[in-house]
């Protein structure tokens, strides 16, 4: 099988098998729609609320992307500081680990109360807070593990610190960076939807999910979850495409 066809067909088959198993599970247990929705119940929910899915899906998407972009900028900058300075790495790592260990659901009401009524800002902020950590750590590790022999050789040839960064450090860090970015994509969606669900001024797919929960509309709730999964997969594969462009040289064919 052609590798490009395989790359498309295998995930598609996996999704079909998952949906078939989900449908079978609901059918064999005889669960009604007010207890558990089946995949066959979801098209009606999409048709009934298609305008809300388009509007709120876009609201969720742009906030997530903005939060993720801020996380990339800040996480990369912080990772560079820790990667090039052992003192800063020793000082900042405990703070980062401790902050990341705090359940982010507990941060949501704090942020919502601090910036009352600023829903867009709150949502982007939470997406940023949740997703910058893996980026900062990956960049830091990539830079701090750079072989000193490379630096010594380039310095002996008169290379500046900037040249060493662009020619050696940056390319070496890219595989770790994109690996962390794949994780950060899903984390950013989690942050966005936490705020959309909890905030009294929430908008977006999280608010639509909460509306379904309030009305015990299980088909709508599961339709929202599938829509979120779809958006997450799309962003994930965008990152994969960027990885192939900028760090494709690091990919190794499986044995």
Coordinates of C-alpha atoms in Angstrom, one line a residue:
X1 CA 0.0 0.0 0.0
X2 CA 1.3 3.5 -0.9
X3 CA 2.5 5.2 2.3
X4 CA 0.4 8.3 1.6
X5 CA -2.8 6.2 1.1
X6 CA -1.9 4.3 4.2
X7 CA -1.4 7.5 6.2
X8 CA -5.0 8.5 5.3
X9 CA -6.7 5.1 5.3
X10 CA -5.5 3.7 8.6
X11 CA -6.7 6.6 10.8
X12 CA -10.0 6.6 8.9
X13 CA -10.5 2.9 9.4
X14 CA -9.7 3.3 13.1
X15 CA -12.4 6.1 13.4
X16 CA -15.0 3.9 11.7
X17 CA -14.2 0.9 13.9
X18 CA -14.5 3.2 17.0
X19 CA -17.8 4.6 15.9
X20 CA -19.1 1.1 15.1
X21 CA -18.1 -0.2 18.5
X22 CA -19.7 2.8 20.2
X23 CA -23.0 2.2 18.3
X24 CA -22.9 -1.5 19.2
X25 CA -22.2 -0.7 22.8
X26 CA -25.3 1.6 23.1
X27 CA -27.4 -1.0 21.2
X28 CA -26.4 -4.0 23.2
X29 CA -27.1 -2.3 26.5
X30 CA -30.3 -0.8 25.3
X31 CA -29.4 2.7 26.5
X32 CA -32.0 5.4 25.8
X33 CA -30.8 8.8 24.4
X34 CA -31.3 10.5 27.8
X35 CA -28.7 8.1 29.2
X36 CA -26.2 7.7 26.4
X37 CA -26.2 8.9 22.8
X38 CA -25.2 6.7 19.9
X39 CA -23.3 7.9 16.8
X40 CA -26.5 7.5 14.8
X41 CA -28.1 10.1 17.0
X42 CA -25.6 12.8 16.3
X43 CA -26.5 13.8 12.7
X44 CA -29.9 15.1 13.8
X45 CA -28.2 17.2 16.5
X46 CA -25.8 18.7 13.9
X47 CA -28.7 19.5 11.5
X48 CA -30.9 21.0 14.3
X49 CA -28.1 23.2 15.7
X50 CA -25.8 23.7 12.6
X51 CA -25.8 27.5 12.9
X52 CA -24.7 27.2 16.6
X53 CA -22.0 24.7 15.7
X54 CA -20.6 27.0 13.0
X55 CA -20.7 30.2 15.2
X56 CA -19.5 28.7 18.5
X57 CA -17.0 26.3 16.8
X58 CA -15.3 29.4 15.3
X59 CA -15.3 31.1 18.6
X60 CA -13.6 28.1 20.3
X61 CA -11.2 27.7 17.4
X62 CA -9.8 31.3 17.2
X63 CA -9.4 31.5 21.0
X64 CA -7.6 28.2 21.1
X65 CA -5.3 29.2 18.3
X66 CA -4.5 32.5 19.8
X67 CA -3.8 31.0 23.2
X68 CA -1.6 28.4 21.5
X69 CA 0.4 31.0 19.6
X70 CA 1.0 32.9 22.8
X71 CA 2.1 29.7 24.5
X72 CA 4.5 29.0 21.6
X73 CA 6.1 32.5 21.8
X74 CA 6.3 32.6 25.6
X75 CA 7.2 28.9 26.0
X76 CA 10.0 29.1 23.4
X77 CA 11.4 32.3 25.0
X78 CA 11.3 30.7 28.5
X79 CA 12.8 27.5 27.2
X80 CA 15.7 29.4 25.6
X81 CA 16.4 31.2 28.9
X82 CA 16.5 27.9 30.8
X83 CA 18.4 26.0 28.0
X84 CA 21.2 28.5 27.9
X85 CA 21.5 29.2 31.6
X86 CA 21.8 26.5 34.2
X87 CA 21.2 29.0 37.0
X88 CA 17.9 30.1 35.4
X89 CA 17.0 26.4 34.8
X90 CA 17.5 25.5 38.4
X91 CA 15.6 28.6 39.5
X92 CA 12.6 28.3 37.2
X93 CA 12.0 24.5 36.9
X94 CA 10.6 24.0 40.4
X95 CA 8.2 26.9 39.9
X96 CA 7.1 25.6 36.5
X97 CA 6.6 22.0 37.8
X98 CA 4.7 23.3 40.9
X99 CA 2.5 25.5 38.8
X100 CA 1.8 22.8 36.3
X101 CA 0.8 20.4 39.1
X102 CA -2.1 22.6 40.1
X103 CA -5.3 21.3 38.7
X104 CA -6.3 23.8 36.1
X105 CA -10.0 23.5 36.9
X106 CA -9.2 25.3 40.2
X107 CA -7.6 28.1 38.2
X108 CA -10.8 28.7 36.1
X109 CA -12.9 30.4 38.8
X110 CA -9.9 32.5 39.9
X111 CA -9.3 33.8 36.4
X112 CA -13.1 34.4 35.9
X113 CA -13.3 36.4 39.1
X114 CA -10.2 38.4 38.4
X115 CA -11.3 39.5 34.9
X116 CA -15.1 39.6 35.3
X117 CA -16.9 40.0 31.9
X118 CA -13.8 39.7 29.8
X119 CA -14.6 36.2 28.5
X120 CA -12.4 36.3 25.4
X121 CA -9.4 37.4 27.4
X122 CA -10.1 34.8 30.1
X123 CA -10.5 32.0 27.6
X124 CA -7.3 32.8 25.7
X125 CA -5.5 33.2 29.0
X126 CA -6.5 29.8 30.2
X127 CA -5.6 28.1 26.9
X128 CA -2.2 29.8 27.1
X129 CA -1.6 28.9 30.8
X130 CA -2.3 25.2 30.2
X131 CA -0.3 24.8 27.0
X132 CA 3.0 26.7 27.4
X133 CA 4.6 24.2 29.9
X134 CA 5.5 21.3 27.5
X135 CA 6.9 23.8 25.0
X136 CA 9.1 25.5 27.5
X137 CA 10.4 22.2 28.9
X138 CA 11.1 20.7 25.4
X139 CA 13.0 23.7 24.2
X140 CA 15.0 23.8 27.4
X141 CA 15.9 20.2 27.2
X142 CA 16.8 20.5 23.5
X143 CA 19.2 23.4 24.2
X144 CA 20.7 22.2 27.4
X145 CA 21.6 18.8 25.9
X146 CA 23.4 20.3 23.0
X147 CA 26.8 18.6 22.7
X148 CA 29.6 21.0 23.9
X149 CA 31.9 19.8 21.2
X150 CA 29.7 21.4 18.5
X151 CA 29.9 24.7 20.4
X152 CA 33.7 24.5 20.9
X153 CA 34.3 23.7 17.2
X154 CA 32.2 26.6 16.0
X155 CA 33.7 29.0 18.5
X156 CA 37.2 28.0 17.4
X157 CA 36.1 28.9 13.9
X158 CA 35.0 32.3 15.0
X159 CA 31.2 31.7 15.1
X160 CA 29.1 34.0 17.2
X161 CA 26.6 32.8 19.8
X162 CA 23.8 33.8 17.3
X163 CA 25.4 31.6 14.6
X164 CA 25.7 28.7 17.0
X165 CA 22.0 29.0 17.9
X166 CA 20.7 29.2 14.3
X167 CA 23.1 26.6 12.8
X168 CA 23.2 24.0 15.6
X169 CA 20.9 24.7 18.6
X170 CA 17.7 25.5 16.7
X171 CA 17.7 22.6 14.3
X172 CA 18.5 20.2 17.2
X173 CA 15.6 21.5 19.2
X174 CA 13.0 21.4 16.4
X175 CA 12.0 17.7 16.9
X176 CA 11.4 18.1 20.6
X177 CA 9.6 21.4 19.9
X178 CA 7.1 19.9 17.5
X179 CA 6.6 16.9 19.8
X180 CA 5.6 19.2 22.6
X181 CA 3.5 21.3 20.2
X182 CA 1.4 18.3 19.4
X183 CA 0.7 17.9 23.1
X184 CA 0.1 21.6 23.5
X185 CA -2.6 21.6 20.8
X186 CA -4.8 19.3 22.8
X187 CA -4.1 21.1 26.1
X188 CA -5.1 24.4 24.6
X189 CA -8.5 23.0 23.7
X190 CA -8.9 21.7 27.2
X191 CA -8.2 25.2 28.6
X192 CA -10.5 26.9 26.2
X193 CA -13.4 24.6 26.9
X194 CA -12.9 24.7 30.7
X195 CA -13.4 28.4 30.6
X196 CA -16.3 28.2 28.2
X197 CA -18.2 25.7 30.4
X198 CA -17.5 27.3 33.8
X199 CA -17.8 31.0 32.9
X200 CA -21.3 32.5 33.2
X201 CA -20.6 34.5 30.1
X202 CA -19.3 31.5 28.3
X203 CA -19.5 31.2 24.5
X204 CA -18.2 28.6 22.2
X205 CA -18.5 24.8 22.0
X206 CA -18.0 24.5 25.7
X207 CA -21.0 26.7 26.4
X208 CA -23.0 24.7 23.9
X209 CA -22.0 21.5 25.7
X210 CA -23.1 23.0 29.0
X211 CA -26.4 23.9 27.4
X212 CA -26.9 20.3 26.4
X213 CA -26.0 19.2 29.9
X214 CA -28.5 21.6 31.5
X215 CA -31.3 20.3 29.2
X216 CA -30.2 16.6 29.4
X217 CA -29.7 16.7 25.6
X218 CA -27.2 13.8 25.3
X219 CA -27.0 13.8 21.5
X220 CA -26.1 17.5 21.6
X221 CA -23.5 16.9 24.2
X222 CA -21.8 14.1 22.3
X223 CA -22.1 16.1 19.1
X224 CA -20.1 18.9 20.7
X225 CA -17.5 16.4 21.9
X226 CA -17.1 15.0 18.4
X227 CA -16.8 18.5 17.0
X228 CA -14.1 19.3 19.5
X229 CA -12.3 16.1 18.7
X230 CA -12.5 17.0 15.0
X231 CA -11.0 20.5 15.5
X232 CA -8.3 19.0 17.7
X233 CA -7.4 16.5 15.0
X234 CA -7.3 19.2 12.3
X235 CA -4.9 21.3 14.4
X236 CA -2.8 18.3 15.2
X237 CA -2.3 17.4 11.6
X238 CA -1.5 21.0 10.7
X239 CA 1.4 20.7 13.3
X240 CA 2.4 17.4 11.7
X241 CA 2.5 19.1 8.3
X242 CA 4.7 21.9 9.7
X243 CA 6.9 19.3 11.3
X244 CA 7.5 17.5 8.0
X245 CA 8.4 20.9 6.4
X246 CA 10.8 22.2 9.1
X247 CA 12.0 19.0 10.9
X248 CA 11.3 16.2 8.4
X249 CA 15.0 15.3 8.4
X250 CA 14.6 14.0 12.0
X251 CA 12.0 11.4 11.0
X252 CA 13.2 7.8 11.1
X253 CA 11.4 5.1 9.1
X254 CA 10.2 2.3 11.4
X255 CA 12.2 -0.9 11.2

